[in-house]
PDB file of C-alpha atoms in Angstrom:
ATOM      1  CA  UNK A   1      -9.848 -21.344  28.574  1.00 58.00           C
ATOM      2  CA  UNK A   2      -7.537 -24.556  27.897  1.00 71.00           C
ATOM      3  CA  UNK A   3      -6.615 -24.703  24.086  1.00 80.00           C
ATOM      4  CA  UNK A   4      -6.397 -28.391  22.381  1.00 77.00           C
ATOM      5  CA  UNK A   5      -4.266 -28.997  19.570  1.00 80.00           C
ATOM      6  CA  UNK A   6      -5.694 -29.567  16.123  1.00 85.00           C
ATOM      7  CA  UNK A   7      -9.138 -27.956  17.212  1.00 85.00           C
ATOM      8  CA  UNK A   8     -11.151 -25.030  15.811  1.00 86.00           C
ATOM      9  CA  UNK A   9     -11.102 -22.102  18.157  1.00 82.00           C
ATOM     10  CA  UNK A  10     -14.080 -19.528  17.650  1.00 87.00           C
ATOM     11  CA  UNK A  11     -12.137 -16.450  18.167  1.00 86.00           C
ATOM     12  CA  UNK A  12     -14.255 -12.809  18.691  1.00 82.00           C
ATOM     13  CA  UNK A  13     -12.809 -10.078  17.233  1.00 82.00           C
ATOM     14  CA  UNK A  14     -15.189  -7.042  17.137  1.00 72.00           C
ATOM     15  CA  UNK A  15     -18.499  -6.898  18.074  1.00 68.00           C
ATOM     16  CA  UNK A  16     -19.984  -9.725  15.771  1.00 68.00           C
ATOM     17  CA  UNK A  17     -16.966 -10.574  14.172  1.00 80.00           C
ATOM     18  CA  UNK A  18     -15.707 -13.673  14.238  1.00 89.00           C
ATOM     19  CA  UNK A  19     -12.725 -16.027  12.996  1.00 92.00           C
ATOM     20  CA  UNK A  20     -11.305 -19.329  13.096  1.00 95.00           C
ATOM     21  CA  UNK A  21      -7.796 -20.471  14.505  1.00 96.00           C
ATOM     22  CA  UNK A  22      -6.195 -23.952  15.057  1.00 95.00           C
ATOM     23  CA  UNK A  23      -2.938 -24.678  16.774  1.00 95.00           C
ATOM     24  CA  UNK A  24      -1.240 -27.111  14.867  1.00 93.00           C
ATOM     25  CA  UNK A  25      -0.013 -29.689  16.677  1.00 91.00           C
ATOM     26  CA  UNK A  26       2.712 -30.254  13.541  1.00 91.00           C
ATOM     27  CA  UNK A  27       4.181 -26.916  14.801  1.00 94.00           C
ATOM     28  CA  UNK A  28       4.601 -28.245  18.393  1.00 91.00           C
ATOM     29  CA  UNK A  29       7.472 -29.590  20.253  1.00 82.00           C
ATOM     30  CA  UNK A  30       6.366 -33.063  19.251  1.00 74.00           C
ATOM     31  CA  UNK A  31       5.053 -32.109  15.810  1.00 70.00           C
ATOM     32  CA  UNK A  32       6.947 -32.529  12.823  1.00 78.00           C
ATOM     33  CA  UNK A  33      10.916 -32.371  13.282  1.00 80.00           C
ATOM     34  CA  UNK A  34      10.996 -30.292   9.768  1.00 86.00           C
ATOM     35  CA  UNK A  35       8.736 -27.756  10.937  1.00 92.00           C
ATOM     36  CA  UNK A  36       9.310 -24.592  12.903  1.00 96.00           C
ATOM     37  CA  UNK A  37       7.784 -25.024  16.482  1.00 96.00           C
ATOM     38  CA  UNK A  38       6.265 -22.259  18.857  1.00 97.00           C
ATOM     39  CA  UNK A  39       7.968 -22.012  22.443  1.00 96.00           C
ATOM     40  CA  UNK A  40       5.459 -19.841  23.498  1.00 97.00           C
ATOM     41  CA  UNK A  41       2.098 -21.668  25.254  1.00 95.00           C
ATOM     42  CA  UNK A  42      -1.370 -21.722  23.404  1.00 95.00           C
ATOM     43  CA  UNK A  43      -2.931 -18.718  24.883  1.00 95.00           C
ATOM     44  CA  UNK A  44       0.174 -16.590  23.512  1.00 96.00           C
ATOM     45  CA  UNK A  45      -0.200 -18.391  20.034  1.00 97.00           C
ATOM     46  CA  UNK A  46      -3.762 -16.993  20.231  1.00 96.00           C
ATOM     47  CA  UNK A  47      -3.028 -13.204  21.602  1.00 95.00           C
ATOM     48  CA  UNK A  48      -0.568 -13.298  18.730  1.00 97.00           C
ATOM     49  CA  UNK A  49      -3.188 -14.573  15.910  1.00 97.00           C
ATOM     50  CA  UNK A  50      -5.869 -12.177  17.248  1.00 95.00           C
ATOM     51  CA  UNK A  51      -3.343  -9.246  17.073  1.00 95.00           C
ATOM     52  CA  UNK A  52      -2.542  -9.700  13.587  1.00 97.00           C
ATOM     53  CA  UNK A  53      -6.011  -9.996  12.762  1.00 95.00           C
ATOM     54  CA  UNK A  54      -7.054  -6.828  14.707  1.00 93.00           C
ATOM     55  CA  UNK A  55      -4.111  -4.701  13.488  1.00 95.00           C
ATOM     56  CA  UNK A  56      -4.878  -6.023   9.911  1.00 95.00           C
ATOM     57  CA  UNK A  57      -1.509  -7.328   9.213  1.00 97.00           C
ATOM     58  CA  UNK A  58      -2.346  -9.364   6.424  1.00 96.00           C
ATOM     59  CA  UNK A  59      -1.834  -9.965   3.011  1.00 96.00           C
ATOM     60  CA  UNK A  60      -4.201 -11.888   0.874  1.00 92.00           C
ATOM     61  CA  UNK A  61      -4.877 -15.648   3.030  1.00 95.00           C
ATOM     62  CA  UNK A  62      -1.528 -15.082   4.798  1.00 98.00           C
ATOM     63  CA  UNK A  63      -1.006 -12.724   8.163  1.00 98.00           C
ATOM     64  CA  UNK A  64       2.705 -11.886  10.042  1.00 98.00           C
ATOM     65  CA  UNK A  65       2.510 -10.773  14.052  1.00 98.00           C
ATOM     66  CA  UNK A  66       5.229 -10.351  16.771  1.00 97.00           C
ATOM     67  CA  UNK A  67       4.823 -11.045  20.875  1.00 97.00           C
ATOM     68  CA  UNK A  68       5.633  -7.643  22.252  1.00 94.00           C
ATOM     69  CA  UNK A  69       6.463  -7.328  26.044  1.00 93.00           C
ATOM     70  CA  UNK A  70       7.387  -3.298  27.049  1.00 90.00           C
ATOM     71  CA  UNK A  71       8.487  -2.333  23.529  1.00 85.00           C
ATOM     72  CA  UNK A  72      11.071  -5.309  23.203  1.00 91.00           C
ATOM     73  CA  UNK A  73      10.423  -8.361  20.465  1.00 94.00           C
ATOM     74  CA  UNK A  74      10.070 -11.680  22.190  1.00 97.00           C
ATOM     75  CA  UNK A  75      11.204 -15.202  20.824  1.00 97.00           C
ATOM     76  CA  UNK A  76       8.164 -17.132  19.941  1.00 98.00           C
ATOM     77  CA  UNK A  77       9.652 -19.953  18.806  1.00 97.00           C
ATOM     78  CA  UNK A  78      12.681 -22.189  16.565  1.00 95.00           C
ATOM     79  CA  UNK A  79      13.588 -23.762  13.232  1.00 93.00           C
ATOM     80  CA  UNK A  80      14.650 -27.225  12.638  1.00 89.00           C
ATOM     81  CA  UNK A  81      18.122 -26.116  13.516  1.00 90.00           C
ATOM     82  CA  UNK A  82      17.334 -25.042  16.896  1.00 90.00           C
ATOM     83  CA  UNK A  83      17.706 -21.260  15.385  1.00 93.00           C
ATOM     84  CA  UNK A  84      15.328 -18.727  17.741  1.00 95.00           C
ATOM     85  CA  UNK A  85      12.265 -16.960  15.695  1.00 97.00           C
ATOM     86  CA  UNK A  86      10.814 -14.163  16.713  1.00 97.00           C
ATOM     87  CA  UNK A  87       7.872 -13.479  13.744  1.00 98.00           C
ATOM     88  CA  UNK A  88       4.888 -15.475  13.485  1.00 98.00           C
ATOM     89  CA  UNK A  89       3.341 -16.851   9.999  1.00 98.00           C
ATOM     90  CA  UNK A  90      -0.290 -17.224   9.710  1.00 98.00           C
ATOM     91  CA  UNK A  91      -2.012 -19.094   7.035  1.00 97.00           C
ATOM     92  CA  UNK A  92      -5.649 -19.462   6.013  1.00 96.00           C
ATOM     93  CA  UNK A  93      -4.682 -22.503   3.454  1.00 89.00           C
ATOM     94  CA  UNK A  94      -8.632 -22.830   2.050  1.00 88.00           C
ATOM     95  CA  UNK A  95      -9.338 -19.478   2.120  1.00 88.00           C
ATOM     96  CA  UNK A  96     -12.180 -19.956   4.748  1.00 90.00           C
ATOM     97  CA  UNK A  97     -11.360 -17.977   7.246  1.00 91.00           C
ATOM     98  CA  UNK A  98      -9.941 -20.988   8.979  1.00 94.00           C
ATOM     99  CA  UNK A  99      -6.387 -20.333  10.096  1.00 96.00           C
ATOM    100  CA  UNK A 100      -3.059 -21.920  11.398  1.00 96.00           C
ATOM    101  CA  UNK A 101       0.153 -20.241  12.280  1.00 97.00           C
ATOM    102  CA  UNK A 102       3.572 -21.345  13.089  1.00 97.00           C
ATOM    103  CA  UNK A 103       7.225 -19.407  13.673  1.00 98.00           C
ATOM    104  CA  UNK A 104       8.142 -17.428  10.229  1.00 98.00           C
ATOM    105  CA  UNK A 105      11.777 -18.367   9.351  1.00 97.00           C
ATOM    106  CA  UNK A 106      12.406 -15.194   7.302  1.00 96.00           C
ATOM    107  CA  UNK A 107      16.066 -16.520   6.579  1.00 95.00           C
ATOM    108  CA  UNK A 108      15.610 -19.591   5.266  1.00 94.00           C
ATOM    109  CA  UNK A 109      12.164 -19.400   3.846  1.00 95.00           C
ATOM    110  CA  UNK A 110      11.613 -16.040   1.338  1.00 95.00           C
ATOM    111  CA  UNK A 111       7.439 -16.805   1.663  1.00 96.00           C
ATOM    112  CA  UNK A 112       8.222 -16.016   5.084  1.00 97.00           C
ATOM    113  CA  UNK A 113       9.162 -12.586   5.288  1.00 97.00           C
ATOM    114  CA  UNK A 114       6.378 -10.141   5.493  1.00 98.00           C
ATOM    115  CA  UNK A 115       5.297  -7.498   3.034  1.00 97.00           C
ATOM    116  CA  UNK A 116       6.491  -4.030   3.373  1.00 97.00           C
ATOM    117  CA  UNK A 117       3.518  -2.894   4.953  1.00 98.00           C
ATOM    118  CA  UNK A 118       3.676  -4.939   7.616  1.00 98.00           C
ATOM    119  CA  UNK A 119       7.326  -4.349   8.265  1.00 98.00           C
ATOM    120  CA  UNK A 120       6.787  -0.525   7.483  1.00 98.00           C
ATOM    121  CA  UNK A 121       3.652  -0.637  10.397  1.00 97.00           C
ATOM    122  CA  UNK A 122       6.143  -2.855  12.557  1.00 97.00           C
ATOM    123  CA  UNK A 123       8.265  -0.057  12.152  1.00 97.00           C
ATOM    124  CA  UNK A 124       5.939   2.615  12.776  1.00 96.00           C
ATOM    125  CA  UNK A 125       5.221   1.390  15.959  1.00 95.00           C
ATOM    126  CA  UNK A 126       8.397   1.116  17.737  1.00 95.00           C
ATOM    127  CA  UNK A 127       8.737  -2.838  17.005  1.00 95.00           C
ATOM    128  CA  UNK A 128      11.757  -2.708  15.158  1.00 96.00           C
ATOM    129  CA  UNK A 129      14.026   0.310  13.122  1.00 95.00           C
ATOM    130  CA  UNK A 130      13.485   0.685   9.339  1.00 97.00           C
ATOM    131  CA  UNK A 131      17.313  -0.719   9.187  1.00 96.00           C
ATOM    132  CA  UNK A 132      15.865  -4.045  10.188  1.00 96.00           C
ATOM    133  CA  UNK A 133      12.973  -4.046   8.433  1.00 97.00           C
ATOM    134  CA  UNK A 134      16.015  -4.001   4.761  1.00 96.00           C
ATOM    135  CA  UNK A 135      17.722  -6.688   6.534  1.00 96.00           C
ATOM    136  CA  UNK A 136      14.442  -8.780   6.920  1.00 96.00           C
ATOM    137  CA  UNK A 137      13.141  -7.779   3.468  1.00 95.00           C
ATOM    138  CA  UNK A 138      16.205  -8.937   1.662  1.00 94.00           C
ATOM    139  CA  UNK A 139      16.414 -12.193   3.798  1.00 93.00           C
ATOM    140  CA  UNK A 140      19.805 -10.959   5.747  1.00 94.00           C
ATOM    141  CA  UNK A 141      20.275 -11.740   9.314  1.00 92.00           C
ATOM    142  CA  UNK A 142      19.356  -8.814  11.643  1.00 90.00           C
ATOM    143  CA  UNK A 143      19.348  -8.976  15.786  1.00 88.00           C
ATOM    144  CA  UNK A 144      15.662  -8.606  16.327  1.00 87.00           C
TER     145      UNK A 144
END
């Protein structure tokens, strides 16, 4: 299915359960230069959304995911200083199930970084050592 910027995808997630994602074309390569901007195409942006919804990685309106290839993190994404990103940010701004995401720039931005649960199930899973997860907590610089 072809993905349009700026457009409310129907997404299914479970048998009769459904949610809402947009791409934003603001976090595009000709969004808005102060913005983060995904690398990875639409259908990836989605994969990521829907695996952050299904693994429940989500804290109040805001969710956290990774692209995963054979147990090895992949760069989704840059800052405004060309800086490579490799966790996603997903926000459901109204609270309506209606959500957005763009590349989390843990660093720079403390709303950023994930809760510990996330990182701890991150973690748990093989995605990254509990070393990393401090790093990312405290907002250091870690080799994802």
């Amino acid at each position: 299915m072809p993905y349009i910027t700026d457009t409310e995808i129907e997404i299914e997630l479970k048998e009769e359960l459904t949610t809402t994602y947009i791409i934003s074309s603001q976090h595009r390569a000709t969004g808005n230069p102060n913005k983060t901007v995904w690398t990875i195409d639409f259908e990836d942006e989605v994969e990521c959304f829907t695996q952050t919804k299904t693994s429940e990685w989500i804290e109040s309106n805001y969710g956290w995911g990774l692209k995963v290839i054979d147990s090895v993190l992949q760069y989704i994404g840059h800052n405004y200083e060309n800086e490579l990103l490799k966790i996603a940010k997903f926000v459901d701004g109204s609270t309506n199930d209606i959500w957005h995401g763009y590349p989390a720039d843990y660093l720079r931005r403390s709303q950023d970084r994930p809760p510990t649960f996330v990182l701890k199930s991150w973690v748990d899973q093989g995605y990254m050592t509990k070393a990393k997860m401090n790093k990312i907590r405290r907002g250091q610089s870690c080799n994802l």
